[in-house]
Structures are given as C-alpha cells and as structure tokens.
mmCIF file of C-alpha atoms in Angstrom:
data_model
loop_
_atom_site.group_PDB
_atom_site.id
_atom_site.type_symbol
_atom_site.label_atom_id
_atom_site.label_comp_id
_atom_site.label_asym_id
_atom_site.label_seq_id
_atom_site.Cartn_x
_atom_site.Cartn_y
_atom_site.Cartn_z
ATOM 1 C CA UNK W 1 46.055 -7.895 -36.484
ATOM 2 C CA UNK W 2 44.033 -10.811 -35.535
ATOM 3 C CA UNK W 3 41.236 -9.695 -37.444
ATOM 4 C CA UNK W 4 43.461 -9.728 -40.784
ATOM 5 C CA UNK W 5 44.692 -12.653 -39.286
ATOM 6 C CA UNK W 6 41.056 -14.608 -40.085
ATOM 7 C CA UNK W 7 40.199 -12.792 -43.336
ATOM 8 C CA UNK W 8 43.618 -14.559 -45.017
ATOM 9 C CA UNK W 9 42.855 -17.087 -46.909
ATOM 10 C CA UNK W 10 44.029 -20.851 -46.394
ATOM 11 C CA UNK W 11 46.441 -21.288 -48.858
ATOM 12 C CA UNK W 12 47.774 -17.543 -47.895
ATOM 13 C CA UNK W 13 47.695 -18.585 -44.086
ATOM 14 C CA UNK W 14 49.439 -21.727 -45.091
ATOM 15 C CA UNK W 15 52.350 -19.724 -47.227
ATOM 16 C CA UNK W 16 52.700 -17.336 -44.032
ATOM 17 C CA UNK W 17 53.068 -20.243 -41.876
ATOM 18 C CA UNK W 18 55.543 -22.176 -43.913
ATOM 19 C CA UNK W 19 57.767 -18.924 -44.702
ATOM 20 C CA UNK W 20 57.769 -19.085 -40.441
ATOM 21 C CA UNK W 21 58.905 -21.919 -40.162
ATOM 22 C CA UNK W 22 61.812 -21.710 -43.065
ATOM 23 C CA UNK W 23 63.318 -18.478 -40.866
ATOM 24 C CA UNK W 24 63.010 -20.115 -37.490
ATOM 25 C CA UNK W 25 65.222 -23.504 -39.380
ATOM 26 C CA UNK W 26 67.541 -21.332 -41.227
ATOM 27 C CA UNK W 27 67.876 -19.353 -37.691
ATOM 28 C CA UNK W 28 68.578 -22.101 -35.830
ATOM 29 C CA UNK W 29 70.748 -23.945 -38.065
ATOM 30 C CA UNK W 30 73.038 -20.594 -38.415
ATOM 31 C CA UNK W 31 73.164 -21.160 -34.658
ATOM 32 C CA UNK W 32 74.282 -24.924 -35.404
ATOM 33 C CA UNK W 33 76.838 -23.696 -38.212
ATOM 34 C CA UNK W 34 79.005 -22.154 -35.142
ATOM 35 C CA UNK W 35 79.400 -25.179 -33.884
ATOM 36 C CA UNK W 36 80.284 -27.168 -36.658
ATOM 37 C CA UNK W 37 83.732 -29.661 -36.553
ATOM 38 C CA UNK W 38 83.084 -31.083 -40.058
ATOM 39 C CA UNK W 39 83.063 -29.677 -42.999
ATOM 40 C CA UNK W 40 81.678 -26.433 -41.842
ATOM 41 C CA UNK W 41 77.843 -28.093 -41.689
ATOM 42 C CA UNK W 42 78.321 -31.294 -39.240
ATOM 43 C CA UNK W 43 77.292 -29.672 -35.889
ATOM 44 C CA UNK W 44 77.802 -31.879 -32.537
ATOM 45 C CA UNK W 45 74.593 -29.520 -31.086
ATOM 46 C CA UNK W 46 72.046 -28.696 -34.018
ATOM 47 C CA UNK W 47 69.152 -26.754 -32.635
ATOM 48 C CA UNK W 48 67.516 -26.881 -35.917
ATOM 49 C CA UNK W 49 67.184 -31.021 -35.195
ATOM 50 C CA UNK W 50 64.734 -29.401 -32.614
ATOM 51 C CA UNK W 51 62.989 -27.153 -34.048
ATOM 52 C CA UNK W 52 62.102 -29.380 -37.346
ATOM 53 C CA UNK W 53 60.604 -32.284 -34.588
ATOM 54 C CA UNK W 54 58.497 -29.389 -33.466
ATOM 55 C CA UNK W 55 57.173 -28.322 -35.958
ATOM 56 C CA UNK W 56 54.910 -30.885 -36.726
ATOM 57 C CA UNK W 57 53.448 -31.624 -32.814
ATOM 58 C CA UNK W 58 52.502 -27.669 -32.415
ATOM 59 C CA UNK W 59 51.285 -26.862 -36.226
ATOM 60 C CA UNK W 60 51.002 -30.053 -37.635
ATOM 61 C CA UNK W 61 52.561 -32.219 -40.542
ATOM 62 C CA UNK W 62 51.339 -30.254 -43.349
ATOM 63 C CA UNK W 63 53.776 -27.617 -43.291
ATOM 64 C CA UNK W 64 56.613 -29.956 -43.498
ATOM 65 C CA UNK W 65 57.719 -27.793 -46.679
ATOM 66 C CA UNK W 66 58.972 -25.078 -44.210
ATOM 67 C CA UNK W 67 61.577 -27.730 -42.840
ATOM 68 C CA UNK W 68 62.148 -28.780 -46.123
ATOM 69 C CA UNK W 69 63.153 -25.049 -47.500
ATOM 70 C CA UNK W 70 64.889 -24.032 -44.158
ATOM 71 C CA UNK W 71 66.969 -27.199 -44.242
ATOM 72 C CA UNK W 72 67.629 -26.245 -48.341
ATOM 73 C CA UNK W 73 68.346 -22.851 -47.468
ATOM 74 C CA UNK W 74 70.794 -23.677 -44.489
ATOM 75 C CA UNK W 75 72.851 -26.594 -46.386
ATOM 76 C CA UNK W 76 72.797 -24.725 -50.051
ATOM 77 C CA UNK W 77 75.915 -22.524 -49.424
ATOM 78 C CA UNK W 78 77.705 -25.746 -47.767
ATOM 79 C CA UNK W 79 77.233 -27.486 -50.926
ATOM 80 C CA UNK W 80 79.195 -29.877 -51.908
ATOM 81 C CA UNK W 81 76.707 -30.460 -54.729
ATOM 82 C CA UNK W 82 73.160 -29.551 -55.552
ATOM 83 C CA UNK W 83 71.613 -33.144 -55.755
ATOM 84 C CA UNK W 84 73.312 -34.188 -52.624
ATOM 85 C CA UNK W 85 71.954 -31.034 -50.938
ATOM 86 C CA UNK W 86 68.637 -31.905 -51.828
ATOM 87 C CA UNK W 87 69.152 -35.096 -50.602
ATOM 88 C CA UNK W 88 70.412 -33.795 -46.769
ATOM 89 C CA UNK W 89 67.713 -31.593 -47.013
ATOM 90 C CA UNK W 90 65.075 -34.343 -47.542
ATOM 91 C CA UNK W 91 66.974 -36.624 -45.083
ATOM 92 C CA UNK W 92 66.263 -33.749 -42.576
ATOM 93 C CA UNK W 93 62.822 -33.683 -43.885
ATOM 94 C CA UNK W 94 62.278 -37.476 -43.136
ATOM 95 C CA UNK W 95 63.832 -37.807 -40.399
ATOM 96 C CA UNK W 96 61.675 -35.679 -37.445
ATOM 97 C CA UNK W 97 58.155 -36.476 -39.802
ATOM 98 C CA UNK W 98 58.568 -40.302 -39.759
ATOM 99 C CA UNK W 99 59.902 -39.939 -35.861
ATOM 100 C CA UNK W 100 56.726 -37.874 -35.245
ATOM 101 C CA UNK W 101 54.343 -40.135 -37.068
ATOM 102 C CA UNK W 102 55.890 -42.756 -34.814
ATOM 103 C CA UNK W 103 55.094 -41.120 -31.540
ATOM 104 C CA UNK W 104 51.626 -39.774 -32.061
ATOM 105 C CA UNK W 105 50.600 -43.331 -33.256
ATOM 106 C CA UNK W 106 52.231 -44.422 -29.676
ATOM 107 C CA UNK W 107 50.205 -41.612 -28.273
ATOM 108 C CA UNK W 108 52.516 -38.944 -27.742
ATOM 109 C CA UNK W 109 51.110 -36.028 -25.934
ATOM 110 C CA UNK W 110 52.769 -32.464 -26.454
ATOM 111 C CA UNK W 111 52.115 -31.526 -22.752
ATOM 112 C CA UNK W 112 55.154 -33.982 -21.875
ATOM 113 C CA UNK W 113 53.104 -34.560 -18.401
ATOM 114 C CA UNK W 114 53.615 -38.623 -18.325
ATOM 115 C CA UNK W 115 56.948 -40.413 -18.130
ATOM 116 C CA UNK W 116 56.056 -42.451 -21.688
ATOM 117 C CA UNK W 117 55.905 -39.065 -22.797
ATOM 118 C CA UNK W 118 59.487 -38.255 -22.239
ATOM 119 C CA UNK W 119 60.758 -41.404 -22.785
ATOM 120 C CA UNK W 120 58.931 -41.676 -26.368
ATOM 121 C CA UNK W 121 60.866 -37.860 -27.394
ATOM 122 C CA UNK W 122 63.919 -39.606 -26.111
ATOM 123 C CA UNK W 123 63.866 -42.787 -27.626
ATOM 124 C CA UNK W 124 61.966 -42.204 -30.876
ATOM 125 C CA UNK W 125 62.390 -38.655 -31.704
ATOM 126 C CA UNK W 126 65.701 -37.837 -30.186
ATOM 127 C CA UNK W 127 67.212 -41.226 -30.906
ATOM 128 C CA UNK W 128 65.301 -42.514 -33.828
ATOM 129 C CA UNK W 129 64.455 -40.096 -36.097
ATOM 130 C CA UNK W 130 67.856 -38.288 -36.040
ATOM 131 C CA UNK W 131 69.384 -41.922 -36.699
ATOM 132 C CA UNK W 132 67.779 -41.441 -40.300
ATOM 133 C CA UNK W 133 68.641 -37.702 -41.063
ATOM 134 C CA UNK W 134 72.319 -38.597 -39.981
ATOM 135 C CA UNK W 135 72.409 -41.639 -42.294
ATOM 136 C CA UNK W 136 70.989 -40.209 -45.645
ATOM 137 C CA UNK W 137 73.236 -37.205 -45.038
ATOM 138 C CA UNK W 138 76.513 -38.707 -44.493
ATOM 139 C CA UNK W 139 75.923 -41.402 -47.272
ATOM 140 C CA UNK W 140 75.766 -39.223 -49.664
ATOM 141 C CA UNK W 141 78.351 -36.987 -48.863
ATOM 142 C CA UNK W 142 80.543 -40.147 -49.148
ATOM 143 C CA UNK W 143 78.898 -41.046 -52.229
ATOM 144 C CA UNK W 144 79.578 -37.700 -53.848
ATOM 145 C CA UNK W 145 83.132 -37.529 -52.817
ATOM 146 C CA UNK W 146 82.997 -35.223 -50.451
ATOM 147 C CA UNK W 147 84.183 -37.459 -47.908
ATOM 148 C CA UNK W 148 86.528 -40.821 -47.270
ATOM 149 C CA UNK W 149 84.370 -44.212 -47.024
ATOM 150 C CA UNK W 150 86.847 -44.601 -43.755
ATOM 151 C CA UNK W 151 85.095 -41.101 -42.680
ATOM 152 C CA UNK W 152 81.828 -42.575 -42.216
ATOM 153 C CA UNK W 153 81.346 -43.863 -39.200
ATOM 154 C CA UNK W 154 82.856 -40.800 -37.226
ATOM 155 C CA UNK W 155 81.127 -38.248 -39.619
ATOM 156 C CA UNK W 156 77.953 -40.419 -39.129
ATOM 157 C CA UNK W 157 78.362 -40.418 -35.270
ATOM 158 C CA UNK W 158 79.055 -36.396 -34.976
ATOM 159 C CA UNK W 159 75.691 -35.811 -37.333
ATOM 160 C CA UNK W 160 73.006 -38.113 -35.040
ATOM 161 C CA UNK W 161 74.075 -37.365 -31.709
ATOM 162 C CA UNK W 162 74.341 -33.409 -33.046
ATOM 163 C CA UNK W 163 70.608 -34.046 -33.834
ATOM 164 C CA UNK W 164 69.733 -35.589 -30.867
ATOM 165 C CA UNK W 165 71.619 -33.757 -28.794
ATOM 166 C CA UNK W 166 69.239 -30.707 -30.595
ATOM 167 C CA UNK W 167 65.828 -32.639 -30.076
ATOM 168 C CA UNK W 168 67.225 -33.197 -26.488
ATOM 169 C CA UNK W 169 67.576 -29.669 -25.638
ATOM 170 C CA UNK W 170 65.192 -27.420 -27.689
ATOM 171 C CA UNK W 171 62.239 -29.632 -28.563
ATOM 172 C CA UNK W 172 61.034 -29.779 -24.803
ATOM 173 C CA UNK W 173 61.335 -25.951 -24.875
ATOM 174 C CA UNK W 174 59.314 -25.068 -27.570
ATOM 175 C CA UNK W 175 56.511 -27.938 -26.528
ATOM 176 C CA UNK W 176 56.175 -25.820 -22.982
ATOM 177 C CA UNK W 177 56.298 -22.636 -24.984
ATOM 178 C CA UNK W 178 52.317 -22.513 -25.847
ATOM 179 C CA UNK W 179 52.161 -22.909 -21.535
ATOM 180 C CA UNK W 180 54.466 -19.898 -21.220
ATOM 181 C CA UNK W 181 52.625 -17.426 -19.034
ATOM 182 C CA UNK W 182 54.291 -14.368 -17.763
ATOM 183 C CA UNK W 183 54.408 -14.439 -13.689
ATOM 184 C CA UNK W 184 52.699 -12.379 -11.627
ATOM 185 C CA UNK W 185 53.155 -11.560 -8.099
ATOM 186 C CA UNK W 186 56.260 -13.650 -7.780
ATOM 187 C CA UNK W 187 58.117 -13.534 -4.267
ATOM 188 C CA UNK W 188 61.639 -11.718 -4.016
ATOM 189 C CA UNK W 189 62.606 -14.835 -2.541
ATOM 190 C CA UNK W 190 61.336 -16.897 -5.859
ATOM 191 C CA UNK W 191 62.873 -14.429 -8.318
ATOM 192 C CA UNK W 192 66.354 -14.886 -6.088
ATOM 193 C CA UNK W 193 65.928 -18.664 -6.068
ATOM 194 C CA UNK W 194 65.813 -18.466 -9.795
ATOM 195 C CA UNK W 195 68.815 -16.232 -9.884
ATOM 196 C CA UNK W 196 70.400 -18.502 -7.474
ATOM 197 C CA UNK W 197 69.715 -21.468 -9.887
ATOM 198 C CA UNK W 198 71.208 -19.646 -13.143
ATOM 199 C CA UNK W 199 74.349 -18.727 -11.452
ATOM 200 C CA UNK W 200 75.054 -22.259 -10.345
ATOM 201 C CA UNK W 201 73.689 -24.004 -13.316
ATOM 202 C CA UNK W 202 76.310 -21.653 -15.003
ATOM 203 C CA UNK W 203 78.926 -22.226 -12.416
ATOM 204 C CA UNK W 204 79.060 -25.820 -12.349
ATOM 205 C CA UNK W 205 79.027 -26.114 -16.246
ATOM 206 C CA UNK W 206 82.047 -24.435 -16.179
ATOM 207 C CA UNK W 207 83.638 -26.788 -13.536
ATOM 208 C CA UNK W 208 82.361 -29.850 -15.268
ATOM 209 C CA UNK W 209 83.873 -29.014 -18.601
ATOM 210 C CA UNK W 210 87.681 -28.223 -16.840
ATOM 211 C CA UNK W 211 87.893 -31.511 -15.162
ATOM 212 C CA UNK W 212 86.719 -35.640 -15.554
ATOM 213 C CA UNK W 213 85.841 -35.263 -11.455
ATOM 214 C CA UNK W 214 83.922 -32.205 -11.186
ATOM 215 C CA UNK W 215 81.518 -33.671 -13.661
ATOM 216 C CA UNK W 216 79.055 -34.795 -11.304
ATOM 217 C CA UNK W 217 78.687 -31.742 -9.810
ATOM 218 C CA UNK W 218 75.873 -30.633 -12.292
ATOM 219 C CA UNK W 219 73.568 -32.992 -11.220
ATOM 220 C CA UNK W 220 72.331 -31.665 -7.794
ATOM 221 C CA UNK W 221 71.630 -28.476 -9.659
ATOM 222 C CA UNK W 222 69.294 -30.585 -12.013
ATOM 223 C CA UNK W 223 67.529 -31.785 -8.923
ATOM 224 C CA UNK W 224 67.258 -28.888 -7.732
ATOM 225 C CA UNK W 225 65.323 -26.926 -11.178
ATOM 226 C CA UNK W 226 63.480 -30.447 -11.765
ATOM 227 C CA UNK W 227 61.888 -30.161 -8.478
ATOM 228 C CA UNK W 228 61.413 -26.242 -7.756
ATOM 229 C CA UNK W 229 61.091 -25.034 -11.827
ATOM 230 C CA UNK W 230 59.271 -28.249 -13.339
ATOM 231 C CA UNK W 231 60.526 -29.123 -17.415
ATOM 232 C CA UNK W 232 61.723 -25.379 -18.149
ATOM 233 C CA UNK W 233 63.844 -24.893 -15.351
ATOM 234 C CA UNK W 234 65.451 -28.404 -15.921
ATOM 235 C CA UNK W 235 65.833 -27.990 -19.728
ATOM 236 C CA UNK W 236 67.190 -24.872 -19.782
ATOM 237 C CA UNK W 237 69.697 -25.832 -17.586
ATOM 238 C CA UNK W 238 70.317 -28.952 -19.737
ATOM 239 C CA UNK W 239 70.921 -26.604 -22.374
ATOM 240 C CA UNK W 240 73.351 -24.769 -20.402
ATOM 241 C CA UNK W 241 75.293 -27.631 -19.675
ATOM 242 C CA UNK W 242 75.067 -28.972 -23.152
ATOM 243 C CA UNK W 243 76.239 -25.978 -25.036
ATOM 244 C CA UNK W 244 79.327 -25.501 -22.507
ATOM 245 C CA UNK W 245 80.855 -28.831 -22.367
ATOM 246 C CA UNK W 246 80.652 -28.854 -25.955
ATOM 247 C CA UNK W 247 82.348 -25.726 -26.421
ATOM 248 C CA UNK W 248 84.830 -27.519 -24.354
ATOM 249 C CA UNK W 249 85.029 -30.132 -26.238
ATOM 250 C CA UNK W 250 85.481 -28.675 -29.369
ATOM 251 C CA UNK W 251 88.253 -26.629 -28.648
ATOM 252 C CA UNK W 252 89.696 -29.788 -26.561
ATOM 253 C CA UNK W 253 90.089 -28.290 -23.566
ATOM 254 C CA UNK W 254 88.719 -30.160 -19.840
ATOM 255 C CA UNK W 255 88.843 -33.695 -20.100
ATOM 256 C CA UNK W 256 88.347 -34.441 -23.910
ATOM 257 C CA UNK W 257 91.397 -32.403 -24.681
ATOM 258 C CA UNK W 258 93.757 -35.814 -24.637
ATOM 259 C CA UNK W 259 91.217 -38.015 -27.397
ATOM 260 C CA UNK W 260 90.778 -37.683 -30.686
ATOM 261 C CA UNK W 261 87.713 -36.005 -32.755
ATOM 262 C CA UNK W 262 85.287 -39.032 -32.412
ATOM 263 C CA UNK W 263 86.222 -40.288 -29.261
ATOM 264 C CA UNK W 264 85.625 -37.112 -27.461
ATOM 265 C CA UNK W 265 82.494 -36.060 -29.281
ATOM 266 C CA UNK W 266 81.183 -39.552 -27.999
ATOM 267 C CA UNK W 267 82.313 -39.306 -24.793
ATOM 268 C CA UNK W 268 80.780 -35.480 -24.445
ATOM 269 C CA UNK W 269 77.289 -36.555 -26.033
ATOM 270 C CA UNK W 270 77.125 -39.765 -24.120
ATOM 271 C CA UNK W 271 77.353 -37.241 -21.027
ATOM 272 C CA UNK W 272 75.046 -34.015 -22.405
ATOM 273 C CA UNK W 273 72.456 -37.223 -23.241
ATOM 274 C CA UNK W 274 72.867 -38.500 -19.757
ATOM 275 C CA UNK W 275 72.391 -34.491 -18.293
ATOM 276 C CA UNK W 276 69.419 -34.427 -21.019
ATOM 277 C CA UNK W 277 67.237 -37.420 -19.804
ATOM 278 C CA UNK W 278 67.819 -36.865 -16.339
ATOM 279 C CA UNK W 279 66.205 -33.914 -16.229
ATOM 280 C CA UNK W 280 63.482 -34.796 -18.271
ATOM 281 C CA UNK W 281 62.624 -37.929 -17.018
ATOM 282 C CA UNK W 282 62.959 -36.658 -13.319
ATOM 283 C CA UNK W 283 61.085 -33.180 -14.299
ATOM 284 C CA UNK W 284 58.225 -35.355 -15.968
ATOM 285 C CA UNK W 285 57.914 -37.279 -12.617
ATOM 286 C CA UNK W 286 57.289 -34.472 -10.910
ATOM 287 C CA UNK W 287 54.952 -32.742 -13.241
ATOM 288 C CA UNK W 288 52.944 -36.388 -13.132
ATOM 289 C CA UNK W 289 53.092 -35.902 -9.223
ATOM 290 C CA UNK W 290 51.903 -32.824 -8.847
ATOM 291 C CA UNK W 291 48.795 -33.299 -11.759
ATOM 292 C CA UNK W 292 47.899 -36.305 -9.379
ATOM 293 C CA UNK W 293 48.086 -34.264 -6.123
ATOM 294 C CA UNK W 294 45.513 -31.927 -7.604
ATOM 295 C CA UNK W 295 43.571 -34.444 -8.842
ATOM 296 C CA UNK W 296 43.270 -36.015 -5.374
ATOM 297 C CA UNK W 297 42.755 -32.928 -4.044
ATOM 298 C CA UNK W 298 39.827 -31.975 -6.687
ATOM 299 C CA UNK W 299 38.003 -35.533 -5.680
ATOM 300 C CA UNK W 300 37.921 -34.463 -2.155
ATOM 301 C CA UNK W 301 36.780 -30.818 -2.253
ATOM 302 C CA UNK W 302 33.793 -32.756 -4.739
ATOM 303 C CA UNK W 303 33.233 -35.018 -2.128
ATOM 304 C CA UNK W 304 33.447 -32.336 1.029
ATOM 305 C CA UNK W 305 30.917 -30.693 -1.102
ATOM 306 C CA UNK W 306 28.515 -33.726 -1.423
ATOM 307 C CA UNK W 307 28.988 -34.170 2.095
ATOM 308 C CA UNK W 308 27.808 -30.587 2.912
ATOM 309 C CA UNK W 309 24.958 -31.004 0.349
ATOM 310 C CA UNK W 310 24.035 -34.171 2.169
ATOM 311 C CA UNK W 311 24.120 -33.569 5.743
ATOM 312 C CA UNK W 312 21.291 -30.939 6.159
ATOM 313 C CA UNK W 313 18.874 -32.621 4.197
ATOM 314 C CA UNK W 314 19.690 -35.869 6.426
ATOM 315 C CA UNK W 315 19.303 -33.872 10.019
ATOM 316 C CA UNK W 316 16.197 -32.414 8.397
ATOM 317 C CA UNK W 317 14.513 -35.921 7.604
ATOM 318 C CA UNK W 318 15.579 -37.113 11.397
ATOM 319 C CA UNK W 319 13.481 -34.408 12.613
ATOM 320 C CA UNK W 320 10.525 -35.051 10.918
ATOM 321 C CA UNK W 321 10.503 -38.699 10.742
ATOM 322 C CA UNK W 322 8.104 -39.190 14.458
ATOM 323 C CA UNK W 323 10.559 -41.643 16.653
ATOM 324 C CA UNK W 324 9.438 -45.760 16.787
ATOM 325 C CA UNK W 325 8.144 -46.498 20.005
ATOM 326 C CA UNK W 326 10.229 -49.495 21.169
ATOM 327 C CA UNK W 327 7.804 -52.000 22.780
ATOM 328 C CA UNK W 328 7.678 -52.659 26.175
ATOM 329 C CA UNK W 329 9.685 -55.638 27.868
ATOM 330 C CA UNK W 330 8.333 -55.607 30.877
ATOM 331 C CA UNK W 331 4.657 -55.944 28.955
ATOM 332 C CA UNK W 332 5.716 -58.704 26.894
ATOM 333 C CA UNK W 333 6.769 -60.749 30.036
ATOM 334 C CA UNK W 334 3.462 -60.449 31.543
ATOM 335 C CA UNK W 335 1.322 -61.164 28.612
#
C-alpha cells in the first residue's frame, strides 16, 4: 500500500488528500448538526471548527479546498440560499487559514510543548479565527433574510464560541495524534488509574451540569489527567466535560435551565472555555517541565561521561610525570 502510495502522482496524491479531508469535515460537522439550537446548522460545540484549524498545521495550507468542499457539503442541505452558502462556506474557509497564518508567523509549534504554544491556539486560533467564520456567516444569513437584524448578536455569539469551543476541544487532539503510540507493558495499576480517571471525569460532568455548586468539582479531576496523562488525558476530559454541560444546557436542565437561549449558551461556554484552558495551559506546563527535566538530566549523563573520559587519562599523566624535588630549607639557611 505504501508502495502505490509513492508511485501516485502529485496532483493524484493531492486529490486523495483533499477528498480526506472533505469526509473527515462533513463527519465532524454531522457530529456538530446534533447539536445545533439555531436553525438546524448553528452548533454551540462544532468539532468541524477543529478539524478545519488542523488541517493546515499537520498537511499544510494547500489543501484548504478540502475545508472548503466539506464546509459546502455540510451547509448545502441547510441552505437558506446557494450564494449565502458559499459564502459560510468560505467564511469557514477564512477563518482557521488566516488564524493559522497568524500563529506560524508567531511561531506556533504543532508539538504544543511551550506555554506560548497553548496560549497562541487559544487566543488566535480558538478565539480569533472563529471570530471571523462566525461573523461572515451570521451576516449573511441576516442579509439574506434568513434571520432578524435583532437576531444577530445572539446568533453571532452561539456560532464563535461553537467554533471555539470546537478548536478548544479537538484541535489539541488531533495535533498529539501523529505522537499517538500504542502502550506497551503498561502496569495494572496504570491501566486502573486511567479507568479510575474516566469514571470520575464522567462522574463529575454529570454533577457539574445538575447544579451551579457542584461545578467546581471538575477541576481536581483536570489536575489530576494534566499531571499523570500530559495534553491527552486533560483534553479528553475537557471534551467530556464540554459535550455534557452542553447537552445540559441545551435541553435547559442544571443551572442554565432558568435563562434564556443566549444567556445560558454564554454562561455554559464561558465555563467549557474556562475547563478548556485550564487544562491546556496547566498540561503544557507540565509537558515544558518534564522536556526540561530530561534535558538536565541529558547534560549531566554528557558530563558524567566527560568526567569518566577524563579521569584515567589524568591519573595516568600523574604517574608518569617524575615528582619536583622541593628544595631543601634547611640548605638554603646555611648557604
């Protein structure tokens, strides 16, 4: 397979990719389409926001046309129109490209290893580049009718922080995904830590979406994966958490049953967003710690080693080098 792989041509190998990347958008933003509280296409948790900021960090901005026809493909049966589908599908084409040109030329790093790292994906490419999707797609669906100028601003609100909320959660994921590796010889005791982890991140989701003070009980559990699991362990909790309370919030139930639409959507992202960048900032900080641990440690096996070199040759000179006869005191006085 590999070997066909290579004979493909580069325009073929460049069609392949970009059909890829249209199923893995359209997939994700079916996903999104469950979710959606506004006209059946405004998500408050769009994974595909994630996946289309990916896109260009692991493969690279040249198959932006996958986005492009995934995010076509996704909004085309929505309608309301064909031009104004074309234009949310180009405003979700913009969107994670200019946020990713952004970071790169700030020197964004996919291996998310340095806090500017994670604070770039939160401020430019969750924050930012969703900003520009949501705007081009909810001005025109007020300019084509489709909704009330007094919808805007709510509409607006629901679309970014769906985005971010989707660049939040999955982008992370699928930048550690290249790193994946398969364990081998894991403990018992690791594999029922992880269990352990999973059934509480689960656990206190649920109590955090039934009541206002049992909403700081996910946070120890984010501690807890940020320290023992690094970035996947902490973001796929975050996602956990994410996709619960909103499913809470949705359906009003928990503490954002008693507000209306907008008020609770902003009140549950403002919280997911909170969950998000915890983790990541405090599961960055850890990576960074540990890379400099082994670092240190790396400098001083080198310099044991140098040391070992060093020290034979050096007893080896002492022993041939004849010793100085020190001159006589006792001599000098008398002469």
């Amino acid at each position: 397979m590999r070997l066909a792989a290579r004979q493909l041509s580069p325009a073929a190998r460049w069609c392949l990719i970009v059909l890829g990347v249209t199923v893995c958008y359209f997939a994700a933003g079916q996903i999104g389409i469950q979710w959606a509280i506004v006209r059946d296409q405004i998500s408050p948790l769009w994974p595909a926001a994630g996946v289309a900021l990916a896109v260009p960090m692991l493969l690279g901005p040249k198959y932006w046309p996958g986005i492009f026809l995934g995010a076509l493909l996704t909004n085309i049966a929505l309608g309301p129109s064909l031009v104004t589908v074309l234009v949310i599908s180009a405003g979700n084409t913009i969107g994670p490209m200019l946020a990713y040109a952004v970071m790169r030329r700030a020197g964004f790093r996919n291996q998310l290893d340095r806090l500017p790292d994670a604070v770039l994906l939160v401020v430019v490419g969750a924050a930012g580049g969703t900003a520009v999707s949501a705007a081009l797609g909810t001005g025109v669906l007020v300019l084509d009718g489709a909704l009330g100028t007094g919808d805007f601003c709510a509409t607006a609100l629901v679309w970014w922080t769906g985005d971010a909320m989707g660049v939040l959660t999955v982008t992370p994921l699928l930048l550690l995904a290249p790193r994946f590796r398969l364990p081998t010889r894991v403990s018992l005791a690791r594999w029922a830590e992880a269990v352990a982890l999973a059934v509480c991140a689960l656990g206190t989701s649920i109590l955090a979406s039934a009541t206002t003070a049992k909403l700081f009980l996910v946070f120890p559990v984010l501690v807890w994966a940020a320290l023992r699991f690094r970035q996947a362990g902490a973001m796929l909790c975050v996602l956990c958490v994410c996709a619960i309370t909103i499913f809470a919030a949705i359906h009003g139930a928990g503490p954002y049953g008693s507000y209306e639409l907008a008020t609770r959507m902003l009140h549950v992202q403002a919280f997911d967003a909170t969950v998000g960048m915890t983790a990541l900032a405090l599961s960055t900080i850890v990576l960074q710690r540990d890379r400099a641990t082994a670092e240190i440690t790396d400098a001083w096996r080198q310099i044991t080693e140098m040391v070992d070199l060093i020290a034979p040759r050096q007893s080896l000179r002492s022993a041939m080098t004849p010793p100085q006869r020190e001159p006589d005191t006792g001599d000098e006085l008398a002469g």
